[in-house]
CSV table of C-alpha atoms and ligand atoms in Angstrom, one decimal:
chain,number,residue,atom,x,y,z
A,222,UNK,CA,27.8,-33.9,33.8
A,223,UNK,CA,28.2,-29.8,34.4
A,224,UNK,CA,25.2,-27.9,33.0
A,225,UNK,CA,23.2,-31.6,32.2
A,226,UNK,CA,22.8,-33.5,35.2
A,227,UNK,CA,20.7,-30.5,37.5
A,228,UNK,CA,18.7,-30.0,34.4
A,229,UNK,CA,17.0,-33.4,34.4
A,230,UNK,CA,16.8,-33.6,37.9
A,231,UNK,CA,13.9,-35.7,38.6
A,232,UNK,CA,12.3,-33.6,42.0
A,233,UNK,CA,13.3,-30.4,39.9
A,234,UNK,CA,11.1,-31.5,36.5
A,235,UNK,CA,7.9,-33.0,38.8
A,236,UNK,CA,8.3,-29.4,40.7
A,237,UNK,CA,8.0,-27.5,37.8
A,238,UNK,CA,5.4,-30.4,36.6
A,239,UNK,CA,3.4,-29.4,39.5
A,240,UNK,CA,3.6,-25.5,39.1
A,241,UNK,CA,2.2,-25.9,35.6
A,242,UNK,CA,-0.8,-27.7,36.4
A,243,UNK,CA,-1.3,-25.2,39.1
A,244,UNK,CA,-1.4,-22.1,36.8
A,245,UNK,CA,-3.3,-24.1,34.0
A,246,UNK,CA,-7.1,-23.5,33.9
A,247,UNK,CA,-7.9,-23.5,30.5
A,248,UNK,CA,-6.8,-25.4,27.6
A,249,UNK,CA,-3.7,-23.9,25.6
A,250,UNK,CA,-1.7,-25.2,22.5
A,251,UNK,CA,1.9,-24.0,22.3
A,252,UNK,CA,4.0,-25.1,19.7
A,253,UNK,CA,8.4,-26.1,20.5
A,254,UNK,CA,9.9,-24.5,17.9
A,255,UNK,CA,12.7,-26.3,17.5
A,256,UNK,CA,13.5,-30.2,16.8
A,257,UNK,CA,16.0,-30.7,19.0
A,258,UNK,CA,13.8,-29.6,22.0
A,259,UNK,CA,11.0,-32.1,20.3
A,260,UNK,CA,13.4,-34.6,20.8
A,261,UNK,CA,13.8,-34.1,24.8
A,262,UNK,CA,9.9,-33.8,25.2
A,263,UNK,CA,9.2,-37.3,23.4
A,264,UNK,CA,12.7,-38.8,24.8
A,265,UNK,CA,11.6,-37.8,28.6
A,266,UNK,CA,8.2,-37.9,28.2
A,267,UNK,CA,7.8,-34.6,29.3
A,268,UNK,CA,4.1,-34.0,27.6
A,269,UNK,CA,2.8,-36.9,30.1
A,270,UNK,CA,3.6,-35.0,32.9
A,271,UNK,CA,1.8,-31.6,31.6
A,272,UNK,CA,-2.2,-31.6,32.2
A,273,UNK,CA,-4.5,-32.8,29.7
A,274,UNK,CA,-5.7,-28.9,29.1
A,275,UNK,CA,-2.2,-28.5,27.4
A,276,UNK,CA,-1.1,-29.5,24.0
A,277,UNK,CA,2.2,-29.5,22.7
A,278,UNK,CA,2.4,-29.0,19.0
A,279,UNK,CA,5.7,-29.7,17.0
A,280,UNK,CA,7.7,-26.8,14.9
A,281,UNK,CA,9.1,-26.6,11.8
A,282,UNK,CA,12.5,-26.0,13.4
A,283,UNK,CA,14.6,-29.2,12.1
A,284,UNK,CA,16.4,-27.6,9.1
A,285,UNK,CA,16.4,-31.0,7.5
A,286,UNK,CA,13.0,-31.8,7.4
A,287,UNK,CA,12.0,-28.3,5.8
A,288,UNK,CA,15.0,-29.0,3.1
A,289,UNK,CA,12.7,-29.2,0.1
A,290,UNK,CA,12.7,-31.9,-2.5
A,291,UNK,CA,14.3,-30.4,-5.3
A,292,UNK,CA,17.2,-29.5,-3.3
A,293,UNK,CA,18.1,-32.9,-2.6
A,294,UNK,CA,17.5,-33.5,-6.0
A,295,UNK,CA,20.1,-30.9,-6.9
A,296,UNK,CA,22.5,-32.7,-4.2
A,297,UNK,CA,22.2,-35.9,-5.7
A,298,UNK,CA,22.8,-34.5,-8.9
A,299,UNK,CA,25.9,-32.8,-8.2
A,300,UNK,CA,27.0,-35.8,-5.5
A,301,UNK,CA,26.6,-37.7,-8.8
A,302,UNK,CA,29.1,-36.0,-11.1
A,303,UNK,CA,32.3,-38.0,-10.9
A,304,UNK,CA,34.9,-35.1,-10.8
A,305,UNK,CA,32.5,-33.8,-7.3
A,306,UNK,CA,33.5,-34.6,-3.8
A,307,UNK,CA,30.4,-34.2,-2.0
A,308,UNK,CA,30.5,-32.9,2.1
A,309,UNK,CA,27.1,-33.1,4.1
A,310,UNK,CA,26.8,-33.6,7.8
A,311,UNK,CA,25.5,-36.9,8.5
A,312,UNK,CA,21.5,-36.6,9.0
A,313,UNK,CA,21.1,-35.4,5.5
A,314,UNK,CA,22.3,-38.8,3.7
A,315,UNK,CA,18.9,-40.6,4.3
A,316,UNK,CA,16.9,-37.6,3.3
A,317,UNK,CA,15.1,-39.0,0.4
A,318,UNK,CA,14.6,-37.1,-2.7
A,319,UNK,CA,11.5,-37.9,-5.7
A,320,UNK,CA,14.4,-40.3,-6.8
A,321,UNK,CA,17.5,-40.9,-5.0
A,322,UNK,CA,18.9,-40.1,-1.4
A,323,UNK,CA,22.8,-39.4,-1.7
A,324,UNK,CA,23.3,-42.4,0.4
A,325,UNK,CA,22.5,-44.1,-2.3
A,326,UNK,CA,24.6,-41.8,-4.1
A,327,UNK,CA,27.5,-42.7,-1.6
A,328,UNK,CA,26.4,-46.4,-2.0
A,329,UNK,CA,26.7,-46.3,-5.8
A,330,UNK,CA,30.6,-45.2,-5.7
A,331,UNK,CA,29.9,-41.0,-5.3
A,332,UNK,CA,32.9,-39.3,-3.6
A,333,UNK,CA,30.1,-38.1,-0.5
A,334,UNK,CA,31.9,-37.2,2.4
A,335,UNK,CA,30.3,-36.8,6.2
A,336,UNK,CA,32.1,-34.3,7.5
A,337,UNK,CA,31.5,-32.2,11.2
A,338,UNK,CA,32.1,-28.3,10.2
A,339,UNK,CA,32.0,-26.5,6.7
A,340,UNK,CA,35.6,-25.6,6.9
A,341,UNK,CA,36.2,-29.4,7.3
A,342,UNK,CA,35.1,-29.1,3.3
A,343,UNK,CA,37.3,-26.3,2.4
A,344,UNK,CA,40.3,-27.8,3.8
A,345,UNK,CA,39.2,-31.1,1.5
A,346,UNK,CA,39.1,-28.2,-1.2
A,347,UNK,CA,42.7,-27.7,0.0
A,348,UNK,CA,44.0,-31.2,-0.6
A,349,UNK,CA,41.8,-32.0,-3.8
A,350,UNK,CA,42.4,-29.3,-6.1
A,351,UNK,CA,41.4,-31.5,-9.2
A,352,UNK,CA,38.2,-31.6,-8.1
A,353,UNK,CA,34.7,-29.7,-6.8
A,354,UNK,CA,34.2,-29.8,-3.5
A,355,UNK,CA,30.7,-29.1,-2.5
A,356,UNK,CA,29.5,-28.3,1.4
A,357,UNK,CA,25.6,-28.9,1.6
A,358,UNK,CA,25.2,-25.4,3.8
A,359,UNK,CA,21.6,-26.4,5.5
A,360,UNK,CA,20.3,-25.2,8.3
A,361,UNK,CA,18.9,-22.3,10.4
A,362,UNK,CA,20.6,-19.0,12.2
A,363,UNK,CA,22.3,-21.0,14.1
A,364,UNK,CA,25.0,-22.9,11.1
A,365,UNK,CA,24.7,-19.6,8.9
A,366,UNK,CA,27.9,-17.9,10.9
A,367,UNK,CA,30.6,-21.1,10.4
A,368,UNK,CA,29.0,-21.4,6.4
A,369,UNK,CA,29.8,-17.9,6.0
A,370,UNK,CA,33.4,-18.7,7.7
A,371,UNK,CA,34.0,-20.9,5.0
A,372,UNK,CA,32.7,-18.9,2.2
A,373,UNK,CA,34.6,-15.7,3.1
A,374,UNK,CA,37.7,-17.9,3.7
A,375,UNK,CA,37.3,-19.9,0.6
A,376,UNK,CA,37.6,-16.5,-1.0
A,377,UNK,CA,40.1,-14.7,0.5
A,378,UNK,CA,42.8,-17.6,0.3
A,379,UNK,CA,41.0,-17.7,-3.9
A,380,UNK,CA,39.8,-21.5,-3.2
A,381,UNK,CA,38.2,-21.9,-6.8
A,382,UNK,CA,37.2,-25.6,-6.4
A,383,UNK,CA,34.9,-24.8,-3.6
A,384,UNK,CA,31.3,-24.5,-3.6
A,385,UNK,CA,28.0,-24.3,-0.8
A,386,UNK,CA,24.3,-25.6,-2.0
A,387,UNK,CA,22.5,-23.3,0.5
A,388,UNK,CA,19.4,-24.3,2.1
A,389,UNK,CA,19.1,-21.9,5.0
A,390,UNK,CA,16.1,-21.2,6.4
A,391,UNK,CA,15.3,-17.9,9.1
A,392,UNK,CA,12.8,-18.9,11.9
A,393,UNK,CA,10.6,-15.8,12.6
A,394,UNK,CA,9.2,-16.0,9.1
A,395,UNK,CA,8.6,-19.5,9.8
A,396,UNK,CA,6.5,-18.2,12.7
A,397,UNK,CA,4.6,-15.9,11.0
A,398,UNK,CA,3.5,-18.1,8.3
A,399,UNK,CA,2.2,-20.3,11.2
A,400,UNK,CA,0.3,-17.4,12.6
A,401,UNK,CA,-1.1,-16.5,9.4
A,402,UNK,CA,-2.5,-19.6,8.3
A,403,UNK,CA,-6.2,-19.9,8.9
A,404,UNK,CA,-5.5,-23.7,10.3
A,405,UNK,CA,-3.6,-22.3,13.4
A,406,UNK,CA,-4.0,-23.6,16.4
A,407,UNK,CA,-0.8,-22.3,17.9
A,408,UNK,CA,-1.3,-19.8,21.2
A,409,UNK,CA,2.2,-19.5,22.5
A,410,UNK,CA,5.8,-20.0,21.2
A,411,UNK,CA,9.0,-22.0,22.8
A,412,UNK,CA,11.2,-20.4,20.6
A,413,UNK,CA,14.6,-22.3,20.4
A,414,UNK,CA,17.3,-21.0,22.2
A,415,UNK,CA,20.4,-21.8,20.0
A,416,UNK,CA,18.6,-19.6,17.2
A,417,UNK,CA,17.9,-16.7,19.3
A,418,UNK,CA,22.3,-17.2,20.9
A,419,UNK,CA,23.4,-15.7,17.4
A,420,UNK,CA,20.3,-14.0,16.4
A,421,UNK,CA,19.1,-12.2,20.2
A,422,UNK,CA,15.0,-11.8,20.5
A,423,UNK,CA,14.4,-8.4,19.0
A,424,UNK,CA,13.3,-10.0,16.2
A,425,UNK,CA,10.4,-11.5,18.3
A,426,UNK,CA,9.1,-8.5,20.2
A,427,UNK,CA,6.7,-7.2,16.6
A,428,UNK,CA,5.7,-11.4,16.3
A,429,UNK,CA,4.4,-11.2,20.0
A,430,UNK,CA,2.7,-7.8,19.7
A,431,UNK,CA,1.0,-8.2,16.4
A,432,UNK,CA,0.1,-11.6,17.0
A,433,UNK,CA,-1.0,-11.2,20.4
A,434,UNK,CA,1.0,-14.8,21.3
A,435,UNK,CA,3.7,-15.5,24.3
A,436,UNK,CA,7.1,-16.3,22.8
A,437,UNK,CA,9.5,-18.0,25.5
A,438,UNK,CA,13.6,-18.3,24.4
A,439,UNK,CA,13.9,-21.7,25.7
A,440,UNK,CA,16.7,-24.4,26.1
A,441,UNK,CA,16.8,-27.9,25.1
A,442,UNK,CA,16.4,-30.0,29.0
A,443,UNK,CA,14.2,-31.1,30.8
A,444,UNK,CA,13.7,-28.2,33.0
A,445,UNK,CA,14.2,-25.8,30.5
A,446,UNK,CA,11.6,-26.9,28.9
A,447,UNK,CA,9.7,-27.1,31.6
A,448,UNK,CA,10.0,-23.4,32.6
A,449,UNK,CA,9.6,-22.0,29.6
A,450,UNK,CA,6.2,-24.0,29.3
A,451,UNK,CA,5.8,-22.9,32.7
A,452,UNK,CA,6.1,-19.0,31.9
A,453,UNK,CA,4.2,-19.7,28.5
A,454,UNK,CA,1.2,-20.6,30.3
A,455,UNK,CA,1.8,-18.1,33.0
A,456,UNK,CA,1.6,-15.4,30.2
A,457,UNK,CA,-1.4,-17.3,28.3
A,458,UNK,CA,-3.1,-17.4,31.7
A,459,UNK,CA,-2.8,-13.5,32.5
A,460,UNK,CA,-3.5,-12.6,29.3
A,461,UNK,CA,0.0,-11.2,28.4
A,462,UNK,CA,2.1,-11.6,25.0
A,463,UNK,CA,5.6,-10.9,25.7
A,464,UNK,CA,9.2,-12.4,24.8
A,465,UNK,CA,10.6,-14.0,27.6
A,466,UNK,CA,14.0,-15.5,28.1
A,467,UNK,CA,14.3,-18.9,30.1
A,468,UNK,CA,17.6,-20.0,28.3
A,469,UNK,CA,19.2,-16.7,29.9
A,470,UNK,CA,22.1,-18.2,30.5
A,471,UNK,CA,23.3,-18.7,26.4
A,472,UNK,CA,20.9,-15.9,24.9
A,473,UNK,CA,21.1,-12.1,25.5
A,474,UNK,CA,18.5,-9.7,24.1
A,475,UNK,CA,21.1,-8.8,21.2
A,476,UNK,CA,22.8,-12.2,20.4
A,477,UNK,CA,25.8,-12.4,18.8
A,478,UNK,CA,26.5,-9.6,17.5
A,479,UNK,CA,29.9,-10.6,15.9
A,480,UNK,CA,28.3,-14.0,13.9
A,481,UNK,CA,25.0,-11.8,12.9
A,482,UNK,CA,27.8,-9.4,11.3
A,483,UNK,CA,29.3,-12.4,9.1
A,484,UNK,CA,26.2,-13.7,8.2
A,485,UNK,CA,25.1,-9.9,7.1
A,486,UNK,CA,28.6,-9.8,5.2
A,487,UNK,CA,28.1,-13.1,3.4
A,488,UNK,CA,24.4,-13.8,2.8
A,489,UNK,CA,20.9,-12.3,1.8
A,490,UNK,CA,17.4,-12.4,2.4
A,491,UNK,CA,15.8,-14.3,0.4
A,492,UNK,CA,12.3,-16.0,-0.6
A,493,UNK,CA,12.6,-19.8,0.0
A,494,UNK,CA,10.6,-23.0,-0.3
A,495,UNK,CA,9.7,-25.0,2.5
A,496,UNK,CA,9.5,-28.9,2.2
A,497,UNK,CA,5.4,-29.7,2.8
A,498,UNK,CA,5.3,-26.2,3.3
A,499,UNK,CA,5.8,-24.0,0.2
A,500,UNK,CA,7.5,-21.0,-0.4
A,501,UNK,CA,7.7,-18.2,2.3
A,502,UNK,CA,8.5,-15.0,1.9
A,503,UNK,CA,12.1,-13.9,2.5
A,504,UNK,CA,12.5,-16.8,5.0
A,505,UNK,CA,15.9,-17.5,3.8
A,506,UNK,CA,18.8,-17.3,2.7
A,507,UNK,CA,21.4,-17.0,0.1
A,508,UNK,CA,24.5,-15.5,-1.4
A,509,UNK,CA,24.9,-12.6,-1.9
A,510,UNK,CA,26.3,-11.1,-5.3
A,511,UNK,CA,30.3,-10.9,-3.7
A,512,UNK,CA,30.2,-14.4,-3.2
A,513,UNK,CA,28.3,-15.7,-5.9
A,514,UNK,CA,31.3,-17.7,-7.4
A,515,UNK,CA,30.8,-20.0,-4.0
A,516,UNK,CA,27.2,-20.9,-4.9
A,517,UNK,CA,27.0,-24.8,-6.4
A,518,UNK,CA,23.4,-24.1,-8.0
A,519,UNK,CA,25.0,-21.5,-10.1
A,520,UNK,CA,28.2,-23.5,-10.6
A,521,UNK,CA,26.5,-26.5,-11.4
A,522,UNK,CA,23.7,-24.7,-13.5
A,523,UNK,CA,20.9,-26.4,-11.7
A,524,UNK,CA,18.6,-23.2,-10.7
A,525,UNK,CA,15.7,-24.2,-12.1
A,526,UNK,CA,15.7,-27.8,-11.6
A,527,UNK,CA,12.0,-28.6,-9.5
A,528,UNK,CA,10.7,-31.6,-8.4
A,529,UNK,CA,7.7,-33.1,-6.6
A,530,UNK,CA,6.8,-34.3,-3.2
A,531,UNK,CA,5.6,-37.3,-1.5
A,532,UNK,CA,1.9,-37.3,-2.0
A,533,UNK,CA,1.6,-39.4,1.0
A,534,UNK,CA,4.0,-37.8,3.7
A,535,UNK,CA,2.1,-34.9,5.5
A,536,UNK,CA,5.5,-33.1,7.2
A,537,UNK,CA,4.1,-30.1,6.0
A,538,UNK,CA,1.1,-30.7,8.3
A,539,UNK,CA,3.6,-32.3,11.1
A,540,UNK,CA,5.9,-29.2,10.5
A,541,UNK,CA,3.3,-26.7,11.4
A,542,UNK,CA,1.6,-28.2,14.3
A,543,UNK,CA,-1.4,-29.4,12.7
A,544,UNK,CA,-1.3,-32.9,12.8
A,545,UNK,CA,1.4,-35.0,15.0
A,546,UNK,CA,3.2,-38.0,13.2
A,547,UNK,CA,1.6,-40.8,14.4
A,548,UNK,CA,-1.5,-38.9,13.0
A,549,UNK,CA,-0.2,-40.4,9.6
A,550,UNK,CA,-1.2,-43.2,7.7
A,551,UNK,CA,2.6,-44.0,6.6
A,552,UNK,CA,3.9,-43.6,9.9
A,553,UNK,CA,5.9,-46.9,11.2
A,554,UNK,CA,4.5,-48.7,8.7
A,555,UNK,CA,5.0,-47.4,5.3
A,556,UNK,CA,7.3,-44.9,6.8
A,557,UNK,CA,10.3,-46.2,8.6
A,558,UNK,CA,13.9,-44.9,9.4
A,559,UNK,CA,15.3,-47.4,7.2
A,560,UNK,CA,12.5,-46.6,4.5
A,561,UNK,CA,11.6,-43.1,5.2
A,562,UNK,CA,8.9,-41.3,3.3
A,563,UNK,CA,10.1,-37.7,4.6
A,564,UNK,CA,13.1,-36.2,6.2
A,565,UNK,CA,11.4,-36.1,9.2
A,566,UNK,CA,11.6,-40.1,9.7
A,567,UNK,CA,15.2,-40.0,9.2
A,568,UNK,CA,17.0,-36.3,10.7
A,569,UNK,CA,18.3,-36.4,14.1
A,570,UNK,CA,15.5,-33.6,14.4
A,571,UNK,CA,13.0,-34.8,13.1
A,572,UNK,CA,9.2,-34.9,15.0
A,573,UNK,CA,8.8,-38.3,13.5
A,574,UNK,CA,12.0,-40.0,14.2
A,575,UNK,CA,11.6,-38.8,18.1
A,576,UNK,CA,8.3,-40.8,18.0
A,577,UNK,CA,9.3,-43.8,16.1
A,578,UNK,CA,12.3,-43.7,18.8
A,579,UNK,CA,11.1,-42.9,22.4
A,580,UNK,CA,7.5,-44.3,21.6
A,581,UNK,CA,6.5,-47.5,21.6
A,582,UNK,CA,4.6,-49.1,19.1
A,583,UNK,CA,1.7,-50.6,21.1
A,584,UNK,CA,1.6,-46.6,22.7
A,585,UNK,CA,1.3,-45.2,19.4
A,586,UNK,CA,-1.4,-47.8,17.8
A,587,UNK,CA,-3.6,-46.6,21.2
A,588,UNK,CA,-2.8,-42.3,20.0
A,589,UNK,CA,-3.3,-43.2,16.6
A,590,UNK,CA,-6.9,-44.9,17.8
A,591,UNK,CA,-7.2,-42.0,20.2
A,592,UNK,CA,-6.9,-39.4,17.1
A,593,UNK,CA,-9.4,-41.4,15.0
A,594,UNK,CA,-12.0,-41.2,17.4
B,216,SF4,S1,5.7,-40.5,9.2
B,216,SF4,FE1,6.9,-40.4,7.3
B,216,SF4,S2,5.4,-40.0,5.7
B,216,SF4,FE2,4.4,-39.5,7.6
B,216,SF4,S3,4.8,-37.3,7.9
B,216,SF4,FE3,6.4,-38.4,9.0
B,216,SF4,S4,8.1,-38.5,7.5
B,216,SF4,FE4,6.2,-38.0,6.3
C-alpha cells in the first residue's frame, strides 16, 4: 500500500537500525510524543533493534489517556440524562471514570452513539430536534479544526440542541511541564507529526532553545521513526538542540494555516487538568465566549463537578516518561483491557494497551523482573 509499504521496509528499518548504533556513544533517553507512534515502536519492536545506550520513554500524547476523571464523570452524567443523545468516538467508551464508564452507560439503555467525525453529531442534532445532542470534543491540535467546524456550523444554521464537552489538550505545554519537572529524564523530543500538520513547529523553536533538548517532527512508521530517532541522537551526539523535520512530507514550518485560523476563531487558551498529571498551565482549550451556548458543561451545569483518581494506576507516571507500564503493579493483572484501571489500558493510544497487545506476557514478567532488580 502507497506511502505504507516502503516505510516498513525491512533492509530500509535494519539500515537506519545500523546508522543509529553507529552515531550512538553515550546513553540518551528521548521521549515519542505521541501514542500513536508508541503503538508502531511496541507493534514492530522497533526499541529492540536500537542499542542498549538508548531509552525510549513514552509521552503524554494519547488525548484519551490525559482525559481526566471528572470529565468522564461529567460524560457519564450527561450520557445518563434520558432526553441526551450522547456521540463519542469509540476509544473513549471503556475509559473508566471513579464510577461508571459510558459503556456501561450505553449498556444500561443511554442513547450513546459512536460516531466517526463531530459533524456526524450535528447532523444527529439535525434529525433529533427533541433532544440534546452532545459531541465529546477530546483530543489534541490535531481534532480541534473539525470540532470547531461543527461548533461554528452548529451556530450559524442556529442548531440549539447541540452541545461539545471539550477536553482538548495543546502539546508544547505538555512538553514543558515535562522539562520542568525535577524527575526528568527526557533529553530529546519525537514530536508527533499530525500535531505539528495543523499547528507547523514554530512553536517548538523557544522549547528547544530554552531547554537546550533536540525536538524531531516525526511520522508514525517504521522508518520514520527510525530517522527521526536517528537525527535525535545525531543532534544529542554533537551537542545541538534544534527542531528538525523528518515527517517533511505532511508538515511545513507554518502548518495549516487555514485550520489554526478556525481553531483561533472558535476556541481559547485555557488552564487544564491532566489525568495523573494535574493541572497545567494554559495547556488547553475551551470556548470561547461567542460560542459559549455550544458548551455542555455550561448547558448541563456541571462546572464544578470533581472527582478522584485511581490510587493505584500510575498513568501519570507512564504519561511522563518516568516509569513504563509494565513497571506497574496493576498492569495485566489487576489492569486489563476488559477491566482497565486507566485510560491508558483501554485507548487505541494508549502506552499500556500497546504493551498488553504487541508484548507477550512471559516478555513482560522478565522486564517487569528486569525493572525490580
Ligand atoms: S497498567 Fe493500568 S493501572 Fe497501570 S498505569 Fe496502565 S492503565 Fe494505569
Amino acid at each position: 500500500m502507497k506511502f505504507i509499504d516502503e516505510y516498513r521496509e525491512a533492509r530500509s528499518v535494519h539500515r537506519f537500525a545500523e546508522a543509529i548504533r553507529r552515531e550512538t556513544t553515550r546513553p540518551w533517553t528521548i521521549m515519542e510524543v505521541c501514542g500513536g507512534q508508541t503503538h508502531s515502536i511496541v507493534k514492530f519492536g522497533l526499541d529492540e533493534l536500537l542499542p542498549q545506550d538508548v531509552t525510549l520513554v513514552h509521552g503524554p500524547g494519547c488525548p484519551v489517556c490525559v482525559t481526566p476523571v471528572e470529565l468522564i464523570d461529567k460524560a457519564v452524567e450527561i450520557a445518563s440524562r434520558p432526553d441526551v443523545i450522547f456521540c463519542s468516538f469509540g476509544d473513549m467508551l471503556r475509559v473508566p471514570g471513579s464510577g461508571h464508564s459510558l459503556l456501561e452507560v450505553k449498556a444500561r439503555g443511554g442513547d450513546v452513539r459512536i460516531v466517526y467525525s463531530p459533524l456526524d453529531a450535528v447532523k444527529v442534532a439535525q434529525q433529533n430536534p427533541a433532544k440534546q445532542v452532545v459531541f465529546f470534543a477530546v483530543g489534541f491540535e490535531t481534532t480541534a479544526p473539525a470540532n470547531a467546524t461543527a461548533v461554528a456550523q452548529a451556530q450559524r444554521i442556529g442548531l440549539h440542541n447541540f452541545s461539545i464537552l471539550v477536553s482538548h489538550v495543546l502539546v508544547p505545554p505538555a512538553m514543558v511541564a515535562i522539562l520542568s519537572s525535577p524527575q526528568n529524564r527526557v533529553q530529546g523530543f519525537l514530536a508527533a507529526g499530525h500535531v505539528c500538520a495543523v499547528m507547523g513547529t514554530t512553536e517548538y523553536e523557544p522549547i528547544a532553545a530554552q531547554y537546550r533538548v533536540p525536538i524531531v517532527v516525526t511520522g508514525f512508521e517504521p522508518l520514520d521513526i527510525l530517522q527521526g530517532l536517528y537525527l535525535c541522537i545525531r543532534q544529542l551526539e554533537e551537542g545541538r538542540a534544534e527542531v528538525e523535520n523528518q515527517y517533511a512530507r505532511a508538515v511545513r514550518r507554518s502548518g495549516n494555516e487555514p485550520a489554526q485560523q478556525l481553531i483561533r476563531e472558535v476556541f481559547r487558551v485555557v488552564h487544564r487538568k491532566w489525568r495523573g498529571v494535574g493541572e497545567i498551565p494554559e495547556s488547553g482549550l475551551g470556548l470561547r465566549e461567542a460560542y459559549e451556548e455550544f458548551d455542555a458543561e455550561k448547558r448541563f451545569g456541571l462546572a464544578q463537578m470533581v472527582a478522584e483518581e485511581s490510587s493505584e494506576c500510575i498513568s501519570g507516571l507512564v504519561l511522563r516518561g518516568i516509569k513504563k507500564p509494565h513497571e506497574c503493579g496493576a498492569f495485566g493483572t489487576r489492569c486489563t483491557p476488559e477491566r482497565p484501571l486507566g485510560a491508558p489500558m483501554v485507548s487505541s493510544e494508549g502506552a499500556c494497551a500497546a504493551y498488553y497487545s504487541y508484548r507477550k506476557r512471559a516478555e513482560v514478567q522478565s522486564m517487569k523482573l528486569g525493572a525490580e532488580k
